[in-house]
Short mmCIF file of C-alpha atoms and ligand atoms in Angstrom, two decimals:
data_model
loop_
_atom_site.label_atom_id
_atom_site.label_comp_id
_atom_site.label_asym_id
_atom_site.label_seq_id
_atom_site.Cartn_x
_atom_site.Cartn_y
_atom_site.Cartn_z
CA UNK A 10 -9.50 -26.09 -16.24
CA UNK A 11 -11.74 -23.05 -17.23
CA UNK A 12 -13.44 -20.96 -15.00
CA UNK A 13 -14.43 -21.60 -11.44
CA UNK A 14 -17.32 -19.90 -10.87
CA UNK A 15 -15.77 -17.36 -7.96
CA UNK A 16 -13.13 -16.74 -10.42
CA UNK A 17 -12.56 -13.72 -12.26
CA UNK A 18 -12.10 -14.93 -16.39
CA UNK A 19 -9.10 -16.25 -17.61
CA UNK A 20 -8.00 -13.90 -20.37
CA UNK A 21 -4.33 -13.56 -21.29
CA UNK A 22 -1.99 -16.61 -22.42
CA UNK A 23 -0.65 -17.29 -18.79
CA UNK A 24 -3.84 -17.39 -17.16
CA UNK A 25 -4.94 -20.88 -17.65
CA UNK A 26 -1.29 -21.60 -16.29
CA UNK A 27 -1.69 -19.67 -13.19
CA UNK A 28 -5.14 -21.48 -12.66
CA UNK A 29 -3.44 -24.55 -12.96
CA UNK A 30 -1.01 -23.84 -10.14
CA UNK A 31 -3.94 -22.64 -7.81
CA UNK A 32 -5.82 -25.52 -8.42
CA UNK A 33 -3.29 -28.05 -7.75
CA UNK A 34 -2.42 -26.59 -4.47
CA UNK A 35 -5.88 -26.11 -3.73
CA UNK A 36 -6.24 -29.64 -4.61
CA UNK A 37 -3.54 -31.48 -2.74
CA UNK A 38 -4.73 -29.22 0.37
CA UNK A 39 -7.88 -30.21 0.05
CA UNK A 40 -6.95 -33.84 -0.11
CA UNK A 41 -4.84 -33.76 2.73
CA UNK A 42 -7.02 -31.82 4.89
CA UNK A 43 -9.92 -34.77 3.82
CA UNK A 44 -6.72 -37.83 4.88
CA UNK A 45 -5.52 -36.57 7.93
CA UNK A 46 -8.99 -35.63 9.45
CA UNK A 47 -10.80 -38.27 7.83
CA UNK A 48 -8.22 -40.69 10.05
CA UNK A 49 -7.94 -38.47 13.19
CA UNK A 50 -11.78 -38.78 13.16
CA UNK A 51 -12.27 -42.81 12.52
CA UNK A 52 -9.01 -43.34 15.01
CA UNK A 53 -10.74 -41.20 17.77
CA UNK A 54 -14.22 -43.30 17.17
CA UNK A 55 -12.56 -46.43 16.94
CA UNK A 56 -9.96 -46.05 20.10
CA UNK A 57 -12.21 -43.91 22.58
CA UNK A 58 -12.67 -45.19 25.97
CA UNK A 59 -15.02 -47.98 26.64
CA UNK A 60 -14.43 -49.95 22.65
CA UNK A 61 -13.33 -53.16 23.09
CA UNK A 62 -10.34 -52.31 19.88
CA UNK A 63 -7.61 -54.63 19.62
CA UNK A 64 -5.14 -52.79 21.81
CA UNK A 65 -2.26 -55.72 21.56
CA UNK A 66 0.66 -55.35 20.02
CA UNK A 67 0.75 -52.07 18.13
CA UNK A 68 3.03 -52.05 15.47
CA UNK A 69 5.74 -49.16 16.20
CA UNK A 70 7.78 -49.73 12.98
CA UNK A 71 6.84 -49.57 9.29
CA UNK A 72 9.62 -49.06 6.77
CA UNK A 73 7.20 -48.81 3.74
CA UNK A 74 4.91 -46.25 5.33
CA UNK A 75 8.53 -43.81 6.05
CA UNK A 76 9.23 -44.68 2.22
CA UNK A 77 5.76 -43.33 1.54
CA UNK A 78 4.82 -40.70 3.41
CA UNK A 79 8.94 -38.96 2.65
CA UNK A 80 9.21 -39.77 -0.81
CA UNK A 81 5.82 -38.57 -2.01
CA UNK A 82 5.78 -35.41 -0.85
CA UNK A 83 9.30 -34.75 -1.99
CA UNK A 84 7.89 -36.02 -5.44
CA UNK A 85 5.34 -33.48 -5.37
CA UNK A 86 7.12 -30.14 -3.87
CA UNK A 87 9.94 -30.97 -7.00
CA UNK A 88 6.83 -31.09 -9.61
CA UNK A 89 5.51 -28.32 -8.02
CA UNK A 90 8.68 -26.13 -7.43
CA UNK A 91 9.34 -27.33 -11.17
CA UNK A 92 6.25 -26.19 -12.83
CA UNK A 93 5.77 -22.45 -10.81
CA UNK A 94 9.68 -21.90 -12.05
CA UNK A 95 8.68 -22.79 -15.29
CA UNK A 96 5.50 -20.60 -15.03
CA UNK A 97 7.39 -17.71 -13.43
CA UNK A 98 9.94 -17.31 -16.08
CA UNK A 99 7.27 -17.49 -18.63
CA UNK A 100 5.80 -14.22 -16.98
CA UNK A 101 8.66 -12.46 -16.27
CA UNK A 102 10.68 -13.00 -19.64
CA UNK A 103 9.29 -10.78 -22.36
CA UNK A 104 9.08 -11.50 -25.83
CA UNK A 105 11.75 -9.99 -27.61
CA UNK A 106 9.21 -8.56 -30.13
CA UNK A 107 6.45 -7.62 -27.56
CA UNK A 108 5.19 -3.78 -28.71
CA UNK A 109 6.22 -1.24 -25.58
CA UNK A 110 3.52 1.07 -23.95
CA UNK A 111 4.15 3.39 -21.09
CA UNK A 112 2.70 3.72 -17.64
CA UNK A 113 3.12 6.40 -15.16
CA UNK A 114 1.49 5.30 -11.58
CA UNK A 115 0.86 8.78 -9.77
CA UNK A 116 -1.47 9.34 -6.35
CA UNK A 117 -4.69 7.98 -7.77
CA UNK A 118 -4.75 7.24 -11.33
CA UNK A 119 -2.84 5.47 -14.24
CA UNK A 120 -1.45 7.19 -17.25
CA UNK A 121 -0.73 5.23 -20.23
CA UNK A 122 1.27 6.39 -23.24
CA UNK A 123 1.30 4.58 -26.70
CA UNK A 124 4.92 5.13 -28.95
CA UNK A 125 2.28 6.04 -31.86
CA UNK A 126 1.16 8.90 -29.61
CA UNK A 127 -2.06 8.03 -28.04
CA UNK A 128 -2.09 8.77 -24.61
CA UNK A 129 -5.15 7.79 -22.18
CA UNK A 130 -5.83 7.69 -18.25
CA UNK A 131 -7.23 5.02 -16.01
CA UNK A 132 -7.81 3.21 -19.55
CA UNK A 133 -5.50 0.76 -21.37
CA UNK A 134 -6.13 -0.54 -24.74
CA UNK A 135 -4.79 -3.32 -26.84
CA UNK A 136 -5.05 -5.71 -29.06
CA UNK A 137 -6.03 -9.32 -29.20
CA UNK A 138 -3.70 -11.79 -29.30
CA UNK A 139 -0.44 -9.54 -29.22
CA UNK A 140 2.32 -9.54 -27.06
CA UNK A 141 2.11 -6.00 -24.95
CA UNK A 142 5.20 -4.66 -22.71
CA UNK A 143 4.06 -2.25 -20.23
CA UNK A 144 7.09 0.21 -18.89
CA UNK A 145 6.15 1.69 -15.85
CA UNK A 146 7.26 3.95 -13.31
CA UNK A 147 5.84 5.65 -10.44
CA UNK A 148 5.82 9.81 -9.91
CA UNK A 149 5.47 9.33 -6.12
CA UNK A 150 4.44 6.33 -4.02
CA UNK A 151 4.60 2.55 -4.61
CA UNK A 152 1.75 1.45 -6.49
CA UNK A 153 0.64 -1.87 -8.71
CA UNK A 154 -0.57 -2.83 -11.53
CA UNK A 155 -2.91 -5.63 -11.42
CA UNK A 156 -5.43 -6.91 -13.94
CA UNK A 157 -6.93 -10.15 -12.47
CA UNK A 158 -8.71 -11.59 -15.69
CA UNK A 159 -4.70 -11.39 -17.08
CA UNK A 160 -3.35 -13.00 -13.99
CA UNK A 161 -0.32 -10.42 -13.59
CA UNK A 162 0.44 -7.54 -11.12
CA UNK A 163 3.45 -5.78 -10.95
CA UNK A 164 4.92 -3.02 -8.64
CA UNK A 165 5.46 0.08 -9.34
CA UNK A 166 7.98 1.88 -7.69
CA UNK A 167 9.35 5.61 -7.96
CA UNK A 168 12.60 6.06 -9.25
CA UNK A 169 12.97 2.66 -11.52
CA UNK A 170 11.75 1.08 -14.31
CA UNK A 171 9.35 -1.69 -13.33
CA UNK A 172 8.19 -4.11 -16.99
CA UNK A 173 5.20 -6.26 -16.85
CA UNK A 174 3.91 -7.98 -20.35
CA UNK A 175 1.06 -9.89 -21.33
CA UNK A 176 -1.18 -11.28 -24.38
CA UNK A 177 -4.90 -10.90 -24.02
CA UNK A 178 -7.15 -13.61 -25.20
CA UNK A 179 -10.29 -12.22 -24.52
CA UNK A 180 -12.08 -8.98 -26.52
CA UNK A 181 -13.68 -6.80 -23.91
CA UNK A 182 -13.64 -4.55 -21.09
CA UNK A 183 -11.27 -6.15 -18.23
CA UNK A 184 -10.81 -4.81 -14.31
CA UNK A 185 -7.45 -2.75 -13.53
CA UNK A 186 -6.66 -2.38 -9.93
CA UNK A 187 -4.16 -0.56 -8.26
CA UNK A 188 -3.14 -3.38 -5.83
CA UNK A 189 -0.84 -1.54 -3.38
CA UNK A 190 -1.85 0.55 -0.65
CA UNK A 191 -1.29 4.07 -1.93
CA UNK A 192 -2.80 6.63 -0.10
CA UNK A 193 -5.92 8.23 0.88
CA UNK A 194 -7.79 7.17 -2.51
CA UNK A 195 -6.24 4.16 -3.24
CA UNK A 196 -9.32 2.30 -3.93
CA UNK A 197 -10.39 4.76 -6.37
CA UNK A 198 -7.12 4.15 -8.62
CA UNK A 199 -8.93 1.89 -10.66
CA UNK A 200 -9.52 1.88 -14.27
CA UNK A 201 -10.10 -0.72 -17.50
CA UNK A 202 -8.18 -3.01 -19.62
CA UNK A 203 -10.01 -2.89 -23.35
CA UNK A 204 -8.99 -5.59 -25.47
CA UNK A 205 -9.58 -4.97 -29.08
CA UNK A 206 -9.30 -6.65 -32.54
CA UNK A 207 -5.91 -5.45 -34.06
CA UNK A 208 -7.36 -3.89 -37.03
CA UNK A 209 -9.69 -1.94 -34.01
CA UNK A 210 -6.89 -1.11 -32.15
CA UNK A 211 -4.95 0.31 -35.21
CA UNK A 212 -7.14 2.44 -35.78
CA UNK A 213 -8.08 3.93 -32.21
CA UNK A 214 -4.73 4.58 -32.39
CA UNK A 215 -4.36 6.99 -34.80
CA UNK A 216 -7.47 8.71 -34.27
CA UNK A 217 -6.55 10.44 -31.25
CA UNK A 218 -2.65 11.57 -31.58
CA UNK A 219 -2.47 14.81 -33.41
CA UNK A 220 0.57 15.44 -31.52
CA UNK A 221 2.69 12.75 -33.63
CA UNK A 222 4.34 9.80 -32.03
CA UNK A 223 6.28 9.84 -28.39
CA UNK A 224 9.40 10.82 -30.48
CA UNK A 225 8.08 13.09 -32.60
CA UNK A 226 6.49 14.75 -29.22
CA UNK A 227 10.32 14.42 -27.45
CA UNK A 228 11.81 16.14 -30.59
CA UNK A 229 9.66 19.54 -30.17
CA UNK A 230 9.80 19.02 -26.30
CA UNK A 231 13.79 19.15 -26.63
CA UNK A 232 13.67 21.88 -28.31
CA UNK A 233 11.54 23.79 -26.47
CA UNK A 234 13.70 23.11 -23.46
CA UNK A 235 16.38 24.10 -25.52
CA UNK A 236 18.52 20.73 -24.73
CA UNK A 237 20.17 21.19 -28.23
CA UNK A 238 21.72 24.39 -27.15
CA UNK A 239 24.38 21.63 -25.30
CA UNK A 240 23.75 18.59 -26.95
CA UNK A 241 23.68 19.57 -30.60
CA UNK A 242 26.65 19.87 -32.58
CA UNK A 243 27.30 23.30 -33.31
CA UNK A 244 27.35 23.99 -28.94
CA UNK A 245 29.97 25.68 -27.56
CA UNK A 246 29.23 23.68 -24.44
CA UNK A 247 30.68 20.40 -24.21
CA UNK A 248 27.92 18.27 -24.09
CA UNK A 249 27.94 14.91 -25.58
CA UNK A 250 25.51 13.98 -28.81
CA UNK A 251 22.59 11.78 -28.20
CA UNK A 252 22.78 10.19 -31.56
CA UNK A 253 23.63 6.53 -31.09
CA UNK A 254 23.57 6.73 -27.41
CA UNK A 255 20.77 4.15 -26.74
CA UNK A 256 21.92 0.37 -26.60
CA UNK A 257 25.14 1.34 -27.28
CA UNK A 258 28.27 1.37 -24.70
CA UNK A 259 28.57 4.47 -22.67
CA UNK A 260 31.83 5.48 -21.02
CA UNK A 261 31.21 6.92 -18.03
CA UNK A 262 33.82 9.07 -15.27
CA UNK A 263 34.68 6.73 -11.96
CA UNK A 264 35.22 8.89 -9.32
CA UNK A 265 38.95 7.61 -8.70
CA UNK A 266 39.66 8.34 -12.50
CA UNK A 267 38.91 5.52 -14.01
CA UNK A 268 35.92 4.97 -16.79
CA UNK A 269 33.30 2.43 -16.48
CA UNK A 270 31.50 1.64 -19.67
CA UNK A 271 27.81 0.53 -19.27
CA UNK A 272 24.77 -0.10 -21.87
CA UNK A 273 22.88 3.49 -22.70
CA UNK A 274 19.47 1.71 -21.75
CA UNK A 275 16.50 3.64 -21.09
CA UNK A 276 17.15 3.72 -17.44
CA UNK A 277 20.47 5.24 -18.00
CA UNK A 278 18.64 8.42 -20.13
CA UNK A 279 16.11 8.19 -17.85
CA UNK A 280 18.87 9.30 -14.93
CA UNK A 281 20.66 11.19 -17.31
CA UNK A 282 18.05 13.94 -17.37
CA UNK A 283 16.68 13.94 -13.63
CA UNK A 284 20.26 13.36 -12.17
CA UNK A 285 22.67 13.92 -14.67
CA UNK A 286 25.76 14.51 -12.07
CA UNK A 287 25.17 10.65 -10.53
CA UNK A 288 26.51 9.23 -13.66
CA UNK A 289 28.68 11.80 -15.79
CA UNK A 290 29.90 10.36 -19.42
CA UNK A 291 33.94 10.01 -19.86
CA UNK A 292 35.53 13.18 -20.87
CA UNK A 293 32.93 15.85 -19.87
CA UNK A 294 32.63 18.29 -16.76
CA UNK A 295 29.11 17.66 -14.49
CA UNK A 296 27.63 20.76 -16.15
CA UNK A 297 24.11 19.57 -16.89
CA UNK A 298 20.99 21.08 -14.88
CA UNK A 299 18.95 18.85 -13.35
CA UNK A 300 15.43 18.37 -14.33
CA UNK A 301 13.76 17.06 -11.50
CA UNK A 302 10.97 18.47 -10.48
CA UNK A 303 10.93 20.14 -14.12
CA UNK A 304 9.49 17.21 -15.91
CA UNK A 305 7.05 14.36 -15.10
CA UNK A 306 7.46 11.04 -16.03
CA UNK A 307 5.46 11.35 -18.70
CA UNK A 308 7.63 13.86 -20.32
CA UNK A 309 10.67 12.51 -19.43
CA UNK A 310 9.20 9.70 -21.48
CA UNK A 311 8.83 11.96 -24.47
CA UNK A 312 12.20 12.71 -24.64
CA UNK A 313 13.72 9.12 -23.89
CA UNK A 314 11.31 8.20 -27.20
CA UNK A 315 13.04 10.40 -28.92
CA UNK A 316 16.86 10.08 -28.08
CA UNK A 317 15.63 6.21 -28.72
CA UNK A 318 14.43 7.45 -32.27
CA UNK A 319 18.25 9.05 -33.28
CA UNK A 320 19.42 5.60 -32.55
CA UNK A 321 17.09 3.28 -34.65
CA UNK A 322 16.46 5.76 -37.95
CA UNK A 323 19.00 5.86 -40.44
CA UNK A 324 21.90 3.85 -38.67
CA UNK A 325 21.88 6.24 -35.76
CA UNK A 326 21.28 9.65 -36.68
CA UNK A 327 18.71 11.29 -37.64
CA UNK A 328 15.88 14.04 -36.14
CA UNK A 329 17.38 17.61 -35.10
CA UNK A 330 20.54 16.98 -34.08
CA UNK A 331 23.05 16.58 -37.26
CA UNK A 332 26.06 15.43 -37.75
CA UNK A 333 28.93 18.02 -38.11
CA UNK A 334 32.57 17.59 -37.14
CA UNK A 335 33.33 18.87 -34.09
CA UNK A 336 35.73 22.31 -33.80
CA UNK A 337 39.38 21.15 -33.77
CA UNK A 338 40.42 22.84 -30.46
CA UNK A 339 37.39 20.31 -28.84
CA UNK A 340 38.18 17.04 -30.89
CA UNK A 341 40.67 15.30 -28.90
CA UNK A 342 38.90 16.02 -25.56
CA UNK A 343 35.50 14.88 -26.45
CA UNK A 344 36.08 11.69 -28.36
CA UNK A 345 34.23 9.20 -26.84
CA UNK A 346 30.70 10.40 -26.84
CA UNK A 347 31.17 13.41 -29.35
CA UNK A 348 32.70 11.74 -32.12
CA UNK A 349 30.07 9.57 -34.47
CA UNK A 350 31.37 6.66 -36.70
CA UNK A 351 30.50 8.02 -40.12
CA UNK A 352 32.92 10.84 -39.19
CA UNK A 353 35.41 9.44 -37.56
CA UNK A 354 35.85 5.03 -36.95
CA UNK A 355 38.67 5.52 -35.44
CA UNK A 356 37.69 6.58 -31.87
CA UNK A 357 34.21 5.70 -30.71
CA UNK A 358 33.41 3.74 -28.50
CA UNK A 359 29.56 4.90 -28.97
CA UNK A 360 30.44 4.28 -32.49
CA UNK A 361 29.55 0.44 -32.23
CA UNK A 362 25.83 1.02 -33.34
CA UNK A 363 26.12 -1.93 -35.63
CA UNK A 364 22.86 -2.48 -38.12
CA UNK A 365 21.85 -5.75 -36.47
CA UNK A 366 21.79 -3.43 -33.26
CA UNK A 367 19.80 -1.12 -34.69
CA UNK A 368 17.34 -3.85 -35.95
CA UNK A 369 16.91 -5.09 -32.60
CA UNK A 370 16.25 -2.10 -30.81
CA UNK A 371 13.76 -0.71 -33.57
CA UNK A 372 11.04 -1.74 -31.11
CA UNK A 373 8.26 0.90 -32.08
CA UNK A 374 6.87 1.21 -35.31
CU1 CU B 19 -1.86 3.19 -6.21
#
């Protein structure tokens, strides 16, 4: 099924899939609707008062019709309940290799951040025919992301990590909406979906980010909030290194004593900077300022990108923070997070950035 003529354009890979869904309820509404009126109608005609209608003997029994009229709408809620679980999972599973870009919702407008740099607002571009992972998070209210033509929305909600991905099928300008009340001028957070050729897209992307790419951005904005004064290796604070921290295990201080170890995902630095006491890593005091209220999402972003980039260049370190072993009085103390597996295999339980690790999370380019 194409296009209904009501019907915004079906332009991602789902869409046609979506359509199908709609249709097919649409259509077994539609043909119920037509049955059961269509019978109320001829029975009233045939049965009103006055007809001379065979009245005798009405059947009250009919084994077949029971058979029927159960079994063939069970039949058709399983397809159906079959095919939108199938279609759901398709649209909330993203392709392992689908290219990341950013989104920060705020009260009224969408900002959209490219790894390669390229930032833009109330405009998203991308290419044809690629898989696209959109990150988003919200700076204040709940808003959504919806682009009709692609068939998707997604919330976006403060405080979390919401992903939506997509592939466009269509080259042009497409409708974004903010689909969730938001505030005074929600209907005016609205903006565009440009779908390019690749070779297009590659280069609109590098001809506006002079700044360098989200990590390179996060390496001078680190520095300029002078996070390596802690975090770098020559500190005389204990703070752990950020080298190897992303997708690797993270052992964090239970509050009875005991250590938890979870996955240093995005969501995990994320917290880390804008409510570093909540989860505090194994072996170090709650010392870290807060930077809520300090940084928006957006730069928050910048340094995630680039704690993400010591983990995927050169085996997990690289950028400013070097390795250097840490002062003896410090060593047996700070083990789990300080110590790096080049310098020392034996303790480190961040250690276990394995190459095939660092292959897989490599995801920008
Ligand atoms: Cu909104």
């Amino acid at each position: 099924m194409d296009q209904i003529f009501y019907w915004p354009q079906a332009a991602s890979s789902i869409a046609s899939r979506i359509d199908t869904l709609f249709n097919v309820l649409n259509a077994m509404a539609l043909f119920f609707i037509i049955l059961i009126v269509g019978c109320l109608v001829y029975f009233v005609v045939k049965y009103r008062r006055g007809t001379n209608a065979d009245r005798s003997n009405p059947p009250d029994e009919s084994l077949t019709l029971e058979i029927a009229w159960t079994g063939i709408p069970i039949l058709l809620c399983i397809a159906i309940f079959g095919f939108s679980t199938w279609t759901y999972l398709q649209v909330m599973r993203a392709p392992k290799d689908a290219k990341p870009i950013y989104v920060v919702a705020k009260q009224w407008m969408w900002k959209i951040q490219h790894p390669q740099g390229r930032w833009e607002m109330n405009e998203l571009h991308v290419p044809l025919g690629q898989d696209v992972r959109l990150i988003m998070t919200s700076e204040d209210v709940i808003h959504s992301f919806y682009v009709p033509d692609f068939r998707v929305k997604q919330d976006v909600v403060p405080g979390r990590y919401a992903s939506l991905w997509f592939k466009a099928t269509k080259v042009g300008a497409h409708h974004l909406f903010c689909a969730e009340y938001c505030g005074t001028k929600h209907s005016g957070m609205v903006g565009t979906v440009y779908v390019m050729e690749p070779a297009d897209y590659q280069k609109w992307l590098h001809e506006g980010n002079a700044g360098g790419t989200l990590a390179k951005q996060g390496e001078q904005l680190f520095r300029e909030l002078g996070c390596g004064g802690c975090h770098g290796p020559g500190s005389n604070v204990r703070a752990p290194l950020l080298d190897g921290v992303y997708n690797n295990p993270v052992p964090l201080q239970e509050p009875g004593g005991s250590t938890k170890v979870i996955i240093g995902d995005e969501r995990y630095i994320h917290d880390s900077i804008v409510n570093p006491e909540q989860e505090v890593a194994a072996g170090y005091k709650p010392i870290m300022p807060s930077f809520r209220g300090q940084l928006d999402e957006g730069k928050v972003r910048l340094l995630i990108e680039y704690i993400k980039s010591l983990s995927t260049a050169n085996g997990g370190r690289a950028g400013g923070i070097k390795e250097v072993e840490p002062p003896a009085a410090s060593k047996a103390e700070t083990a789990p997070l300080a110590s790096r597996p080049q310098a020392r295999p034996d303790t480190a339980p961040l250690a276990g950035a394995t190459t095939d690790v660092n292959v897989r999370t490599s995801g920008q380019e």
